[in-house]
Amino acid sequence: MEKKSSRRWIAFLSLALLTCIVCIFFISGIFAERSAHIPPDYSMSDLTGILSGSALTEADYRTLYNQAGLGKPAVDALLAKGAAGRQEILEIQQAFFASVPYECTWNSPISKEEHSIGPDGYWQPDTQLAPLEDGDILITKNSHIGGWRNGHAALVIDAESETTLESVVIGRNSKTQDYDKWRTFPSFLVLRLKDTPKEERAAIARSAMDNLNDIPYYFPAGVLSPKYQPPGSVTGTHCSHLVWLAYAHFGYDLDSDSGMIVTPKDIANSPLLEIVQIYGADPDSPWP
């Protein structure tokens, strides 16, 4: 009788523990979804005066960053387009301050992601992407496992055709995609390697396409396999590891904490990168 009673208690406690874990997982996921898009906590300003000037000051660039989420590279690229570019900046500013309806759906058996939706219930872009260049990095917080925002990352390999290279999800090999998905994320960052010629960044993108396309998804890369693998010998990767490895092949370490596993947050905080565009996140602390 005592053995049966003991087994029943063990079974009961195991079930109770499993129930608690499941509840914590789903409750933490609810709180994660609330932080899918963080709008500015200050007022929108009139930018027409700044945009009509002949030259921008550092203070002007800072205002445009806080008001539209556009870094200096994006502002310069848009202003080079003349009146059309100035209008784009104003439209991006409007989207930067607008409320964003979104839905959260499963993208794998263990993770979910958010996408902006329109009145018809389908995914719909809420803002424009700034002009991108080959080698640029896209990062979003809109992927999470429970309450942990693991995020997602991609590498722009052909800006002209709007193509990225991504290690998307468990069970699938890395592949090329177009920008459409990124336009529907309620928050994202566009990052660029600082003080580096455009030609070198394009070469990094070409190398990534040659060496990191059609590679199996492997989350423990860096723990159960070497973090760095030379070109031509990569056996497994995941989203942020792919981006990190593309640059590591050229001698750039984008992992801000130099840990065994590189995450989208590690790349977002790399001092080697500058912000081209930020959307749906705090300009002063894009990924705290």
Coordinates of C-alpha atoms in Angstrom, one line a residue:
M1 CA 0.0 0.0 0.0
E2 CA 2.8 2.4 0.9
K3 CA 4.5 1.8 -2.5
K4 CA 1.3 2.4 -4.4
S5 CA 0.6 5.6 -2.4
S6 CA 4.2 6.8 -3.0
R7 CA 3.9 6.2 -6.8
R8 CA 0.6 8.1 -6.8
W9 CA 2.2 11.0 -5.1
I10 CA 5.1 11.0 -7.5
A11 CA 2.7 10.9 -10.5
F12 CA 0.6 13.7 -9.0
L13 CA 3.6 15.9 -8.3
S14 CA 5.0 15.2 -11.8
L15 CA 1.6 16.2 -13.4
A16 CA 1.4 19.3 -11.2
L17 CA 4.9 20.3 -12.2
L18 CA 4.2 19.8 -15.9
T19 CA 1.0 21.8 -15.6
C20 CA 2.9 24.7 -13.9
I21 CA 5.5 24.6 -16.6
V22 CA 2.9 24.8 -19.4
C23 CA 1.0 27.6 -17.6
I24 CA 4.2 29.6 -17.1
F25 CA 5.1 29.1 -20.8
F26 CA 1.8 30.4 -22.1
I27 CA 1.5 33.2 -19.5
S28 CA 5.0 34.4 -20.3
G29 CA 4.1 34.3 -24.0
I30 CA 1.2 36.7 -23.4
F31 CA 3.6 39.2 -21.8
A32 CA 6.0 38.7 -24.7
E33 CA 3.4 39.5 -27.2
R34 CA 2.6 42.8 -25.5
S35 CA 6.1 44.0 -26.3
A36 CA 5.9 43.1 -30.0
H37 CA 5.7 46.8 -30.9
I38 CA 6.9 49.7 -28.7
P39 CA 5.6 53.1 -30.0
P40 CA 7.4 56.4 -29.1
D41 CA 6.4 57.8 -25.7
Y42 CA 6.8 61.4 -27.0
S43 CA 5.0 63.6 -29.5
M44 CA 5.5 63.7 -33.3
S45 CA 7.2 66.9 -34.5
D46 CA 7.1 68.8 -37.8
L47 CA 10.1 67.7 -39.9
T48 CA 9.5 69.9 -43.0
G49 CA 11.8 72.7 -41.7
I50 CA 14.7 70.2 -41.3
L51 CA 14.1 68.5 -44.6
S52 CA 13.9 71.8 -46.5
G53 CA 17.4 72.9 -45.3
S54 CA 20.5 72.7 -47.5
A55 CA 22.6 70.8 -45.0
L56 CA 21.8 68.7 -41.9
T57 CA 23.5 69.2 -38.5
E58 CA 24.2 66.3 -36.1
A59 CA 21.2 67.6 -34.1
D60 CA 19.1 67.3 -37.2
Y61 CA 20.1 63.7 -37.8
R62 CA 19.3 62.9 -34.1
T63 CA 15.9 64.5 -34.5
L64 CA 15.2 62.4 -37.7
Y65 CA 16.3 59.3 -35.9
N66 CA 14.0 59.9 -32.9
Q67 CA 11.1 61.0 -35.2
A68 CA 11.3 58.5 -38.0
G69 CA 13.7 55.8 -36.8
L70 CA 16.1 56.6 -39.6
G71 CA 19.9 56.5 -39.1
K72 CA 22.3 58.8 -41.0
P73 CA 22.9 56.3 -43.9
A74 CA 19.1 56.0 -44.5
V75 CA 18.5 59.8 -44.3
D76 CA 21.3 60.5 -46.7
A77 CA 20.1 57.9 -49.2
L78 CA 16.5 59.2 -49.1
L79 CA 17.5 62.9 -49.4
A80 CA 19.6 62.0 -52.4
K81 CA 16.3 61.1 -54.1
G82 CA 15.1 64.7 -53.8
A83 CA 11.5 65.5 -53.2
A84 CA 10.4 61.9 -53.5
G85 CA 12.9 60.9 -50.7
R86 CA 11.7 63.7 -48.4
Q87 CA 8.2 62.5 -48.8
E88 CA 9.2 59.0 -48.0
I89 CA 10.8 60.3 -44.8
L90 CA 7.5 61.9 -43.8
E91 CA 5.6 58.8 -44.6
I92 CA 8.0 56.7 -42.5
Q93 CA 7.6 59.2 -39.7
Q94 CA 3.8 58.7 -39.8
A95 CA 4.2 55.0 -39.6
F96 CA 6.7 55.3 -36.8
F97 CA 4.1 56.9 -34.5
A98 CA 1.0 55.0 -35.7
S99 CA -0.7 52.2 -33.7
V100 CA 0.0 48.7 -35.1
P101 CA -2.6 45.9 -35.1
Y102 CA -0.8 42.5 -35.2
E103 CA -1.4 38.8 -34.7
C104 CA 0.7 36.2 -33.1
T105 CA 0.9 32.8 -34.8
W106 CA 3.0 29.6 -34.5
N107 CA 5.9 29.4 -36.9
S108 CA 7.3 26.1 -35.4
P109 CA 6.1 23.6 -32.8
I110 CA 7.8 25.6 -30.1
S111 CA 7.9 29.2 -31.2
K112 CA 5.6 32.0 -32.3
E113 CA 6.0 35.2 -34.2
E114 CA 4.0 38.5 -34.7
H115 CA 3.0 40.1 -38.0
S116 CA 1.1 43.3 -38.7
I117 CA -2.4 42.7 -40.1
G118 CA -4.8 44.9 -42.2
P119 CA -8.6 45.2 -41.9
D120 CA -9.0 42.0 -44.0
G121 CA -7.0 40.0 -41.4
Y122 CA -4.1 39.4 -43.8
W123 CA -0.4 40.3 -43.1
Q124 CA 0.1 43.9 -44.2
P125 CA 3.2 46.2 -44.1
D126 CA 2.9 49.1 -41.7
T127 CA 6.0 50.9 -42.7
Q128 CA 8.6 51.1 -45.5
L129 CA 12.1 49.7 -45.4
A130 CA 14.8 52.3 -45.8
P131 CA 17.0 51.9 -48.9
L132 CA 19.1 48.8 -48.2
E133 CA 22.5 47.6 -49.5
D134 CA 24.1 44.2 -50.0
G135 CA 25.4 42.9 -46.7
D136 CA 22.9 44.8 -44.5
I137 CA 21.5 42.9 -41.6
L138 CA 17.8 42.6 -40.7
I139 CA 16.8 41.8 -37.1
T140 CA 13.4 41.5 -35.4
K141 CA 12.3 40.8 -31.9
N142 CA 9.0 39.4 -33.2
S143 CA 9.9 35.7 -32.7
H144 CA 9.6 34.2 -29.2
I145 CA 9.6 30.9 -27.3
G146 CA 7.2 31.5 -24.4
G147 CA 8.3 34.8 -22.9
W148 CA 11.8 34.7 -24.3
R149 CA 12.2 36.9 -27.3
N150 CA 14.9 34.9 -29.2
G151 CA 14.2 37.0 -32.3
H152 CA 15.2 36.4 -35.9
A153 CA 18.0 37.6 -38.2
A154 CA 18.6 37.7 -41.9
L155 CA 21.3 38.9 -44.3
V156 CA 20.6 41.0 -47.4
I157 CA 22.4 39.3 -50.3
D158 CA 20.9 41.3 -53.2
A159 CA 19.3 44.6 -52.4
E160 CA 18.4 45.3 -56.0
S161 CA 16.2 42.2 -56.2
E162 CA 15.1 42.6 -52.5
T163 CA 16.5 39.2 -51.5
T164 CA 17.7 37.9 -48.1
L165 CA 19.5 34.7 -47.0
E166 CA 17.9 33.2 -43.9
S167 CA 18.1 30.2 -41.7
V168 CA 14.3 30.2 -41.0
V169 CA 13.2 27.5 -38.7
I170 CA 14.0 24.1 -37.3
G171 CA 13.7 21.3 -39.8
R172 CA 14.4 23.5 -42.9
N173 CA 17.7 24.4 -44.6
S174 CA 18.7 28.0 -45.0
K175 CA 17.3 29.7 -48.2
T176 CA 16.7 32.9 -50.0
Q177 CA 13.6 35.0 -49.4
D178 CA 12.2 38.4 -50.4
Y179 CA 11.7 41.4 -48.2
D180 CA 7.9 41.0 -48.0
K181 CA 7.9 39.2 -44.6
W182 CA 10.2 41.8 -43.0
R183 CA 7.8 44.6 -44.0
T184 CA 5.1 43.0 -41.9
F185 CA 7.0 42.6 -38.6
P186 CA 5.8 45.1 -36.0
S187 CA 9.4 45.8 -35.0
F188 CA 12.7 45.5 -36.7
L189 CA 16.3 46.8 -37.0
V190 CA 18.3 47.4 -40.1
L191 CA 22.1 47.3 -39.3
R192 CA 25.2 48.0 -41.4
L193 CA 28.9 47.4 -40.9
K194 CA 30.5 50.7 -40.0
D195 CA 33.2 52.4 -42.0
T196 CA 33.5 49.7 -44.5
P197 CA 33.4 50.1 -48.3
K198 CA 30.2 49.1 -50.0
E199 CA 32.2 46.7 -52.2
E200 CA 33.4 44.7 -49.2
R201 CA 30.0 44.4 -47.8
A202 CA 28.7 43.2 -51.1
A203 CA 31.6 40.6 -51.2
I204 CA 30.5 39.4 -47.8
A205 CA 26.9 38.9 -49.1
R206 CA 28.2 37.0 -52.2
S207 CA 30.4 34.7 -50.0
A208 CA 27.4 34.0 -47.7
M209 CA 25.3 32.9 -50.7
D210 CA 28.1 30.6 -51.9
N211 CA 28.8 29.1 -48.5
L212 CA 25.7 29.4 -46.3
N213 CA 22.8 28.7 -48.6
D214 CA 21.0 25.3 -48.2
I215 CA 22.6 24.5 -44.9
P216 CA 20.6 22.5 -42.3
Y217 CA 19.1 24.4 -39.3
Y218 CA 21.1 23.6 -36.2
F219 CA 20.3 25.5 -33.0
P220 CA 23.2 24.2 -30.9
A221 CA 25.8 25.6 -33.3
G222 CA 28.6 26.8 -31.1
V223 CA 27.9 24.3 -28.4
L224 CA 27.6 20.9 -30.0
S225 CA 29.6 22.0 -33.0
P226 CA 32.3 24.6 -33.6
K227 CA 31.0 28.1 -33.6
Y228 CA 33.4 29.1 -36.4
Q229 CA 33.5 26.8 -39.4
P230 CA 35.6 27.8 -42.5
P231 CA 33.9 28.5 -45.8
G232 CA 32.9 25.3 -47.6
S233 CA 32.7 23.2 -44.3
V234 CA 29.6 24.6 -42.6
T235 CA 27.4 21.7 -41.5
G236 CA 24.7 23.5 -39.5
T237 CA 23.6 27.0 -38.6
H238 CA 20.7 29.1 -37.3
C239 CA 19.5 32.6 -38.2
S240 CA 21.9 34.7 -36.2
H241 CA 24.7 32.2 -36.5
L242 CA 24.4 32.4 -40.3
V243 CA 24.8 36.3 -40.2
W244 CA 27.6 36.1 -37.7
L245 CA 29.5 33.4 -39.7
A246 CA 29.1 35.4 -43.0
Y247 CA 31.0 38.3 -41.4
A248 CA 33.4 36.0 -39.4
H249 CA 34.6 34.6 -42.7
F250 CA 35.9 38.1 -43.4
G251 CA 37.4 38.7 -39.9
Y252 CA 34.5 40.6 -38.3
D253 CA 33.1 39.3 -35.0
L254 CA 29.6 40.6 -34.6
D255 CA 28.9 38.7 -31.4
S256 CA 28.8 41.5 -28.8
D257 CA 29.3 39.2 -25.8
S258 CA 31.5 36.6 -27.5
G259 CA 29.5 33.7 -26.1
M260 CA 29.3 30.2 -27.4
I261 CA 25.9 30.9 -29.0
V262 CA 25.3 34.1 -30.9
T263 CA 21.8 35.5 -30.8
P264 CA 20.0 38.2 -32.7
K265 CA 20.3 40.4 -29.6
D266 CA 24.1 39.8 -29.5
I267 CA 24.3 41.1 -33.1
A268 CA 21.9 44.0 -32.5
N269 CA 24.3 45.2 -29.8
S270 CA 27.5 44.8 -31.8
P271 CA 29.7 48.0 -31.7
L272 CA 30.8 47.2 -35.2
L273 CA 27.4 48.0 -36.6
E274 CA 25.4 51.2 -37.1
I275 CA 21.7 51.6 -37.3
V276 CA 20.2 52.2 -40.7
Q277 CA 16.6 52.0 -39.5
I278 CA 14.7 51.1 -36.4
Y279 CA 10.9 50.5 -36.1
G280 CA 8.7 49.5 -33.2
A281 CA 11.5 49.7 -30.6
D282 CA 12.9 52.3 -28.3
P283 CA 15.5 54.4 -30.2
D284 CA 17.6 54.8 -27.1
S285 CA 17.6 51.1 -26.3
P286 CA 16.7 49.0 -29.4
W287 CA 17.3 45.7 -27.6
P288 CA 18.1 46.1 -23.9

